[in-house]
PDB file of C-alpha atoms in Angstrom:
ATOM      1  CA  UNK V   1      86.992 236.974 180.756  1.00  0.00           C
ATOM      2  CA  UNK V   2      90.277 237.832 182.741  1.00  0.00           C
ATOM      3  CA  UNK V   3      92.490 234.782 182.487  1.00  0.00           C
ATOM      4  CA  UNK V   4      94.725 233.803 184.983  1.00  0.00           C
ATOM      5  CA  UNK V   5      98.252 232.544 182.997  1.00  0.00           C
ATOM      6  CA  UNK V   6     100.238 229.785 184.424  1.00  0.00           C
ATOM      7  CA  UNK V   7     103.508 229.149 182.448  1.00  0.00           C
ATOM      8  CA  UNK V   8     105.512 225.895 183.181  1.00  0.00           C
ATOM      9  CA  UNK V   9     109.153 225.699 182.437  1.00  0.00           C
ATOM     10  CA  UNK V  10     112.498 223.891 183.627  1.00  0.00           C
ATOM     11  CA  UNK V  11     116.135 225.172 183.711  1.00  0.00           C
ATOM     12  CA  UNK V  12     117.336 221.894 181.938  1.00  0.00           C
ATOM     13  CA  UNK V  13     115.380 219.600 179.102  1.00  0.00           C
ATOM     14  CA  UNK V  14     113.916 216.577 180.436  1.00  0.00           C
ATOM     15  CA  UNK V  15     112.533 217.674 183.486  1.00  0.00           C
ATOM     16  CA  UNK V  16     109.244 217.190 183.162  1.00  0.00           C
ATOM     17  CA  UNK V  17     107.319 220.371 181.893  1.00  0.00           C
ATOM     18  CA  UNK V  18     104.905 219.173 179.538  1.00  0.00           C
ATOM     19  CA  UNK V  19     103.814 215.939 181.995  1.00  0.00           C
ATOM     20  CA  UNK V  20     103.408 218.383 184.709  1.00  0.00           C
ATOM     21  CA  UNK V  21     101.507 221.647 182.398  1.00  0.00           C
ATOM     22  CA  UNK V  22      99.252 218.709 180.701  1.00  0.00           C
ATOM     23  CA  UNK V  23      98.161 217.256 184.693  1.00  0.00           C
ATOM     24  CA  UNK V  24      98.001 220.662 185.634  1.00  0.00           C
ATOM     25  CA  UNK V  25      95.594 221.678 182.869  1.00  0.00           C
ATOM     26  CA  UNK V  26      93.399 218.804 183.191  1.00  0.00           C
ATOM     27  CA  UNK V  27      93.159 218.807 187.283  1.00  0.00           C
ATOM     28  CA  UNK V  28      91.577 222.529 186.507  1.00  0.00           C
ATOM     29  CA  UNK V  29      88.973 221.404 183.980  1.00  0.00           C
ATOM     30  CA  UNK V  30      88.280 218.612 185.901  1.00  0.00           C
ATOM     31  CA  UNK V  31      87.521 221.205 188.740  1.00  0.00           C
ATOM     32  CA  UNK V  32      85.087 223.192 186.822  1.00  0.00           C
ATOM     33  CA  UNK V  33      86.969 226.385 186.928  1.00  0.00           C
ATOM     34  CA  UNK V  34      85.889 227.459 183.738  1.00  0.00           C
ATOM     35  CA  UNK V  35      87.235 226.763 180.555  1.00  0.00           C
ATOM     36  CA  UNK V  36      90.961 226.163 180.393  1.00  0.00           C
ATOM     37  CA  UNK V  37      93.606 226.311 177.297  1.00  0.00           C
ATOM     38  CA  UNK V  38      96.993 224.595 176.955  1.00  0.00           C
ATOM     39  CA  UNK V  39      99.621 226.528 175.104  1.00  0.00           C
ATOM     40  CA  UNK V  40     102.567 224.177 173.142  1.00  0.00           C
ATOM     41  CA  UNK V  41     104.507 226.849 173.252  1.00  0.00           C
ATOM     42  CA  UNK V  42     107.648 224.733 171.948  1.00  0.00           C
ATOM     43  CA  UNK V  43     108.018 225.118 168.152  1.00  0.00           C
ATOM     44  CA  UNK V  44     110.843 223.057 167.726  1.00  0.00           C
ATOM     45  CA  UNK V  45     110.120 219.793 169.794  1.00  0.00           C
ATOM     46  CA  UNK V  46     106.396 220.252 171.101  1.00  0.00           C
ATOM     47  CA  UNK V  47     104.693 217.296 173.135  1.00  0.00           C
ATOM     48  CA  UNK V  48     101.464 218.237 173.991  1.00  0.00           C
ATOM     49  CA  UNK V  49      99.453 216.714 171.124  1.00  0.00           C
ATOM     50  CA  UNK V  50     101.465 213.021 171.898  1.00  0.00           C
ATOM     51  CA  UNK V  51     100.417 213.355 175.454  1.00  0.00           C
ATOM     52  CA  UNK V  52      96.833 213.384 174.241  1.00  0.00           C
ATOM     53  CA  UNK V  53      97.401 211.468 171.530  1.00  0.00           C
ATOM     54  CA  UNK V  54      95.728 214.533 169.534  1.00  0.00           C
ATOM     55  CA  UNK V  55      96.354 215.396 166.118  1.00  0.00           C
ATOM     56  CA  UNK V  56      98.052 219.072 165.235  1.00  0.00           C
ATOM     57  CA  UNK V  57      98.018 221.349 162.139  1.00  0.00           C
ATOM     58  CA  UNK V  58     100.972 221.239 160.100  1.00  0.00           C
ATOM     59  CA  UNK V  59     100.938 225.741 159.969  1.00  0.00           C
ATOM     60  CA  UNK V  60     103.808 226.718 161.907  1.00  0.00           C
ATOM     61  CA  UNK V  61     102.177 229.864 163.182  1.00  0.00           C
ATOM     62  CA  UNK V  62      99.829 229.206 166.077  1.00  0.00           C
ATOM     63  CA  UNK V  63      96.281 231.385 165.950  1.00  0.00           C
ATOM     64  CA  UNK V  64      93.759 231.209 169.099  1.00  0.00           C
ATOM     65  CA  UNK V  65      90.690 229.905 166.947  1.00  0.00           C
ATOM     66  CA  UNK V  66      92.282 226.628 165.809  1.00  0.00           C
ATOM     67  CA  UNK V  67      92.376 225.455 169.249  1.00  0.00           C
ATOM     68  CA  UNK V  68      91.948 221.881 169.778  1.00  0.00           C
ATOM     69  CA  UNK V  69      89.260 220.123 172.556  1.00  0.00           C
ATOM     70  CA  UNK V  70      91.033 217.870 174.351  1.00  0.00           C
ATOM     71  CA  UNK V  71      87.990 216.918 176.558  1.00  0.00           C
ATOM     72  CA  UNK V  72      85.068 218.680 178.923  1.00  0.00           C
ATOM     73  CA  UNK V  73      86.056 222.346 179.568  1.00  0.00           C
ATOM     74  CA  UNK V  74      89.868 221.640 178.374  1.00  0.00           C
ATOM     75  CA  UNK V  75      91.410 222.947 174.625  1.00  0.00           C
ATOM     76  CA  UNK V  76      94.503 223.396 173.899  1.00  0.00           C
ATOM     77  CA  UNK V  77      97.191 225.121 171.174  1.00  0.00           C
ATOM     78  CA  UNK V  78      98.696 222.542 169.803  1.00  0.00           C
ATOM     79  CA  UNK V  79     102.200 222.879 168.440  1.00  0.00           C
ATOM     80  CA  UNK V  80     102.943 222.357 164.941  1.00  0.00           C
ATOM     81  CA  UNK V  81     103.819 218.730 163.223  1.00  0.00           C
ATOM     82  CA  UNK V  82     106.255 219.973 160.508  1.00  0.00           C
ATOM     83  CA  UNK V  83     108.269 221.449 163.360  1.00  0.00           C
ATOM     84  CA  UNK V  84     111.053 224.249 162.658  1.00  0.00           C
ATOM     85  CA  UNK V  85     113.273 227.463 164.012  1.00  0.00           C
ATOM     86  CA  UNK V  86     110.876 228.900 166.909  1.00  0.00           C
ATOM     87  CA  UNK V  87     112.916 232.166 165.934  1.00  0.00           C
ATOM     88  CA  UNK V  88     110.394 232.383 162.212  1.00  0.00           C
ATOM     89  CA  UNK V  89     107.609 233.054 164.747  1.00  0.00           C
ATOM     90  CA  UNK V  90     107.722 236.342 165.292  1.00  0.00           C
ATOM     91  CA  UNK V  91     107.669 237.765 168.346  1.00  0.00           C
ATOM     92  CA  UNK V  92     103.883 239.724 168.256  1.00  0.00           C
ATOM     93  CA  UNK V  93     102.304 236.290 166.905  1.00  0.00           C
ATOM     94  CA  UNK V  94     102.952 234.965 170.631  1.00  0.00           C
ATOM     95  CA  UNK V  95     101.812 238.009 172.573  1.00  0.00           C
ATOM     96  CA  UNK V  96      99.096 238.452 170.118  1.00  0.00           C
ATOM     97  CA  UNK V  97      98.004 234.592 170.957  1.00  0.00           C
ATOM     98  CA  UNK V  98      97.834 234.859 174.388  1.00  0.00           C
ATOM     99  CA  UNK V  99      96.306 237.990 174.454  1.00  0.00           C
ATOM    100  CA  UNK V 100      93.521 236.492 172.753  1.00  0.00           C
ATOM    101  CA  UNK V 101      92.832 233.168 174.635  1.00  0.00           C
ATOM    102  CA  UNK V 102      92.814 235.407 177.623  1.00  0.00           C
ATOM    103  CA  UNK V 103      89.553 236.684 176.563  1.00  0.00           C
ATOM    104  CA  UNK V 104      88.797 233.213 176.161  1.00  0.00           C
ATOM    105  CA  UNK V 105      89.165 230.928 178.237  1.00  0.00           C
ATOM    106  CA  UNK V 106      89.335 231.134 182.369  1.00  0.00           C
ATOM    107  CA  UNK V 107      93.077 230.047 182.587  1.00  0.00           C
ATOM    108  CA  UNK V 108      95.670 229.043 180.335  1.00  0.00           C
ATOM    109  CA  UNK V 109      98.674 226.852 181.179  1.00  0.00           C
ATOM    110  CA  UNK V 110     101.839 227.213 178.676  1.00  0.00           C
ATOM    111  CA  UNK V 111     103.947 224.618 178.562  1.00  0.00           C
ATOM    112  CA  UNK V 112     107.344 226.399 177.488  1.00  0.00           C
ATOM    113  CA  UNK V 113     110.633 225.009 176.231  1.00  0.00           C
ATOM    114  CA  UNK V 114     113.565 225.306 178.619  1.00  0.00           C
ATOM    115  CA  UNK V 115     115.546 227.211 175.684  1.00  0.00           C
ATOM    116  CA  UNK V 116     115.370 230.884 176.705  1.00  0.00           C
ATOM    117  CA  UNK V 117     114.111 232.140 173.952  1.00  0.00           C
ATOM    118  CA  UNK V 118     111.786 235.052 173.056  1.00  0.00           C
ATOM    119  CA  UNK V 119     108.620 233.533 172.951  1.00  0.00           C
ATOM    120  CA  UNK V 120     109.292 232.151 176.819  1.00  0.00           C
ATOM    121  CA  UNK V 121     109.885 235.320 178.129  1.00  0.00           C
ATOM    122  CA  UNK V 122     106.904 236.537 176.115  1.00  0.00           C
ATOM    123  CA  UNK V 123     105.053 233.895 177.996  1.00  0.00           C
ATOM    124  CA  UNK V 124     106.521 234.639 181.443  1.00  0.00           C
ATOM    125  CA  UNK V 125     105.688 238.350 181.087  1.00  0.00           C
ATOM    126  CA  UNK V 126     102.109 237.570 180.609  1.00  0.00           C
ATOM    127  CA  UNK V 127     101.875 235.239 183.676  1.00  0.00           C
ATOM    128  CA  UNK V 128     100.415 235.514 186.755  1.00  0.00           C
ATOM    129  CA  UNK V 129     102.149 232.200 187.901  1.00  0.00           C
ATOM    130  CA  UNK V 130     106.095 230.998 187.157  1.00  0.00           C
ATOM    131  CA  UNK V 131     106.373 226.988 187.498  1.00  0.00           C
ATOM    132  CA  UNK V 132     109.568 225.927 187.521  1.00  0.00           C
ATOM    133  CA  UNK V 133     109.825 222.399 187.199  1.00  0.00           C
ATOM    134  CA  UNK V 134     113.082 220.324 188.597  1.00  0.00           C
ATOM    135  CA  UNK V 135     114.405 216.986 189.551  1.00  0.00           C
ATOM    136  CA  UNK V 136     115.705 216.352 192.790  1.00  0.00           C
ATOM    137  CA  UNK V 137     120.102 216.323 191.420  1.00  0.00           C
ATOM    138  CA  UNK V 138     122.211 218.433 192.035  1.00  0.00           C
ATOM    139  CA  UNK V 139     122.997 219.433 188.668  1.00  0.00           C
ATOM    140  CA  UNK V 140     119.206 220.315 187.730  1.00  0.00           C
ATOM    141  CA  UNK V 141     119.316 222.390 191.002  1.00  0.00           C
ATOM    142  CA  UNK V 142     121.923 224.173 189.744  1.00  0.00           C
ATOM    143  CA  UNK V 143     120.445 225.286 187.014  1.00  0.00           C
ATOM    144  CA  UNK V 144     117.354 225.917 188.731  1.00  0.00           C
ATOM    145  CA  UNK V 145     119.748 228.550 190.631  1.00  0.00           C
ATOM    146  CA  UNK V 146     120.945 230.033 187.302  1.00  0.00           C
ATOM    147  CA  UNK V 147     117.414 230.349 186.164  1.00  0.00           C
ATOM    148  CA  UNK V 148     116.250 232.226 189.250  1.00  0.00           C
ATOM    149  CA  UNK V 149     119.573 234.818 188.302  1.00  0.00           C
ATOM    150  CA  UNK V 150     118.026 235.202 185.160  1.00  0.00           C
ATOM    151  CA  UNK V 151     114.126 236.022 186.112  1.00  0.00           C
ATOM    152  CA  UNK V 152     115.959 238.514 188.577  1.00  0.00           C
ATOM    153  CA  UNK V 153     117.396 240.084 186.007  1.00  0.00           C
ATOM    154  CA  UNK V 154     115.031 240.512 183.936  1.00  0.00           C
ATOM    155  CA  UNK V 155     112.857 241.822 186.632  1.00  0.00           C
ATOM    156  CA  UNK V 156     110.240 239.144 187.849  1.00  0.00           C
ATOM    157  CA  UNK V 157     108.778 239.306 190.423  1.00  0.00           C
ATOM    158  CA  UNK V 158     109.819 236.357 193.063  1.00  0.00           C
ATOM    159  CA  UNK V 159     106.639 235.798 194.616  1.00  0.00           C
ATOM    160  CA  UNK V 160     105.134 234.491 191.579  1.00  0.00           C
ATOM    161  CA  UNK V 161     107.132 231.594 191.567  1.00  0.00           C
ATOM    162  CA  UNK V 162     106.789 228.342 192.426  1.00  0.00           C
ATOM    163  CA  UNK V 163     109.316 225.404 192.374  1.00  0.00           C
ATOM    164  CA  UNK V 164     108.184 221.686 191.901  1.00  0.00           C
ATOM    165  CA  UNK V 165     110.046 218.891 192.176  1.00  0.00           C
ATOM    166  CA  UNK V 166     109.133 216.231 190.021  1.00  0.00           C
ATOM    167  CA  UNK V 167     110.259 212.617 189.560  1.00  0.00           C
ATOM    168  CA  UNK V 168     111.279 212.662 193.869  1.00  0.00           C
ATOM    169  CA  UNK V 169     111.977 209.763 195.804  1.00  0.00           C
ATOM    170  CA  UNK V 170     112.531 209.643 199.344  1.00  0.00           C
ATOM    171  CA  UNK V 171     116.354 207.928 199.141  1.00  0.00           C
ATOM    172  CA  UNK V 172     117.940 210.086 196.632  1.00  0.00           C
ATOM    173  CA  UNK V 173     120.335 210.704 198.626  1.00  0.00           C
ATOM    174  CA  UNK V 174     119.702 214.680 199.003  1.00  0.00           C
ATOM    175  CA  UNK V 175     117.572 215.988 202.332  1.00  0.00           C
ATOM    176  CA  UNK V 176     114.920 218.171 201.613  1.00  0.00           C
ATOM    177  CA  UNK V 177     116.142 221.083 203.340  1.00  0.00           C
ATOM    178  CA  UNK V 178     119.098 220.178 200.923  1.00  0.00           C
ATOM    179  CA  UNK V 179     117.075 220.671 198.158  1.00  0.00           C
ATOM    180  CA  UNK V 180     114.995 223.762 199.253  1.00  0.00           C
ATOM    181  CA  UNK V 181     118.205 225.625 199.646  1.00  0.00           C
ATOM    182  CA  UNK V 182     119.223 224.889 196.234  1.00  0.00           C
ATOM    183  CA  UNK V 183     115.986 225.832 195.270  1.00  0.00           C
ATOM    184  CA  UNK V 184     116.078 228.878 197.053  1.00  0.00           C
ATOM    185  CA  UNK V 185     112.145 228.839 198.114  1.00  0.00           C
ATOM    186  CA  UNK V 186     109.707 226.648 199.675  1.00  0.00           C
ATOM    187  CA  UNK V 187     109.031 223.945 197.387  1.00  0.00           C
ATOM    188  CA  UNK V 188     105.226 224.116 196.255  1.00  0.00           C
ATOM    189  CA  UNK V 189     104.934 220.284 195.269  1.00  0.00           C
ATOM    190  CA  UNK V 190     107.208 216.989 195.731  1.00  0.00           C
ATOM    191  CA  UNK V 191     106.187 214.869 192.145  1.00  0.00           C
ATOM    192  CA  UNK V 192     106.726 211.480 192.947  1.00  0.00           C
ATOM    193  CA  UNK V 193     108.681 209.376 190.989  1.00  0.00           C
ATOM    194  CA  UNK V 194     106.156 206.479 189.550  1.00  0.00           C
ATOM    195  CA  UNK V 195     106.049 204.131 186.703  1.00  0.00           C
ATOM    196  CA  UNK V 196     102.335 205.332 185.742  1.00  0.00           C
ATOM    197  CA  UNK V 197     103.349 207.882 184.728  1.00  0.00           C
ATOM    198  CA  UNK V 198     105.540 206.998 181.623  1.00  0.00           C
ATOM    199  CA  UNK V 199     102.684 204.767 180.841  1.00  0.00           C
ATOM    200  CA  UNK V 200     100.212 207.445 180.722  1.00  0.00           C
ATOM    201  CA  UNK V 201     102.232 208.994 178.730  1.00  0.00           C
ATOM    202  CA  UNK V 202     102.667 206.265 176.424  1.00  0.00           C
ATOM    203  CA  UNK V 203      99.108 205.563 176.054  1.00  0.00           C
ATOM    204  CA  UNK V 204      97.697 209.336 175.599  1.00  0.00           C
ATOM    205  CA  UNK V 205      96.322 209.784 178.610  1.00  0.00           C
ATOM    206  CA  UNK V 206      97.441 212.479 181.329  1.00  0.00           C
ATOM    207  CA  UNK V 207      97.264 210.405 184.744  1.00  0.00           C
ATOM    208  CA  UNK V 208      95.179 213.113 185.838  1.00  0.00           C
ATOM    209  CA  UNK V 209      92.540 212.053 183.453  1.00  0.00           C
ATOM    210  CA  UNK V 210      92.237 208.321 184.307  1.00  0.00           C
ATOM    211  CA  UNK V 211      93.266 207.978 187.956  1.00  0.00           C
ATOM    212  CA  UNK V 212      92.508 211.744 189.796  1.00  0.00           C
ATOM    213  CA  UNK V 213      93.467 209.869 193.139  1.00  0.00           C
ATOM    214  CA  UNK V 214      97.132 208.679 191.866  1.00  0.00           C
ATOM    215  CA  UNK V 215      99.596 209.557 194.479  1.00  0.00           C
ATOM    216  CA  UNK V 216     101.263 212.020 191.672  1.00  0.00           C
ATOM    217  CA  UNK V 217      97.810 214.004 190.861  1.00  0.00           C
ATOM    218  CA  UNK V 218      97.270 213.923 194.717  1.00  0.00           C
ATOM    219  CA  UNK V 219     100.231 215.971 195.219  1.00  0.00           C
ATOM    220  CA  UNK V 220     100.375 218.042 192.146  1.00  0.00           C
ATOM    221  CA  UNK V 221      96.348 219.995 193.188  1.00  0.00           C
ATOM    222  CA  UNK V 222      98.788 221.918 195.729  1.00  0.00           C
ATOM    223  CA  UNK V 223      99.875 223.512 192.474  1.00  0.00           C
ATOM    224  CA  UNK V 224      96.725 223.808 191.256  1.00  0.00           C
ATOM    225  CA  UNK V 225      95.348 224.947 194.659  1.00  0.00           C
ATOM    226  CA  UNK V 226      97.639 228.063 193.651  1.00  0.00           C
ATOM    227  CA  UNK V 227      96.472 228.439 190.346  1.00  0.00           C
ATOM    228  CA  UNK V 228      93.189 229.137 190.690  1.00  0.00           C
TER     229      UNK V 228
END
């Protein structure tokens, strides 16, 4: 099995990545496109196994068969409980990981830290898709700009990005061709700002899992559309 790797990552903390990577995961199980793996790939403050309200091994070091189901056609890699410096992982235990699952499972989604760190770019080598998650400020946009300069740099390749904005509302005060140019691409998908999804949060459950229709899973299968 040849996976097809999705990582998910913001600029800035707080944007969003793990509510959009855990949506994203479960739209394509839900869509029967083969078995699908979520990757906690944040050591230090990991929120995948709240958002499912799963339960995680206390090992630090992440292997590919202690992957946890997390429903029909959907596991994941949950990140540890006793959580610590992602820089004891070594490097090789990440590549090794995702080498593995790709053998696995039909995609993986990795839900990465926005530290730049040497596990994320790890991650982002592997990938086949770049999902960089923002909010609709100007200072997240910024940094959305600085975090294109850096992909450059290291050499990715631009057309395997996408940009989502997440948490948008239509008076925020910005335009959207505004916010494109900051983004510096077409943006894939507009997140809508929406109490339910806090609340899903809160209670375990991706929104994507309990209400497929909801205005925010509506617009985030564009992504998935993409991922497939």
């Amino acid at each position: 099995m040849d996976a097809q790797i999705v990582t998910v990552v913001a600029a800035r903390a707080g944007a969003g990545t793990s509510t959009v990577a855990a949506n994203l995961a479960v739209t394509l199980a839900r869509g029967g496109r083969g078995p699908v793996c979520l990757v906690d790939l944040d050591f230090s403050a990991g929120d995948i196994a709240t958002m499912f309200d799963a339960e995680a091994d206390e090992d630090g070091v992440p292997e590919a068969h202690v992957a946890t189901r997390l429903g029909k056609g959907l596991y994941a890699i949950l990140a540890p409980t006793v959580l610590g410096d992602p820089g004891r992982v070594p490097e090789r235990v990440v590549s090794e990981l995702i080498a593995s699952l790709s053998t696995m499972y039909a995609h993986i989604v990795i839900d990465a830290p926005a530290a730049v760190n040497k596990h994320v770019v790890t991650a982002l080598e592997y990938s086949h898709r770049q999902i960089l998650v923002t909010t609709p400020e100007r200072p997240a946009l910024r940094a959305l700009g600085r975090y294109h300069d850096m992909l450059d740099t290291l050499g990715y390749d631009r057309r395997l990005r996408s940009v989502v904005v997440n948490r948008s509302y239509t008076d925020n005060g910005m335009p959207v061709g505004e916010v494109e140019r900051a983004a510096r691409m077409p943006v894939a998908a507009w997140l809508p700002a929406s109490g339910d999804v806090p609340v899903s949060v809160n209670t375990g459950q991706p929104l994507a899992a309990v209400d497929p229709e909801h205005e925010f899973c509506v617009a985030l299968r564009g992504v998935v559309e993409g991922s497939a």
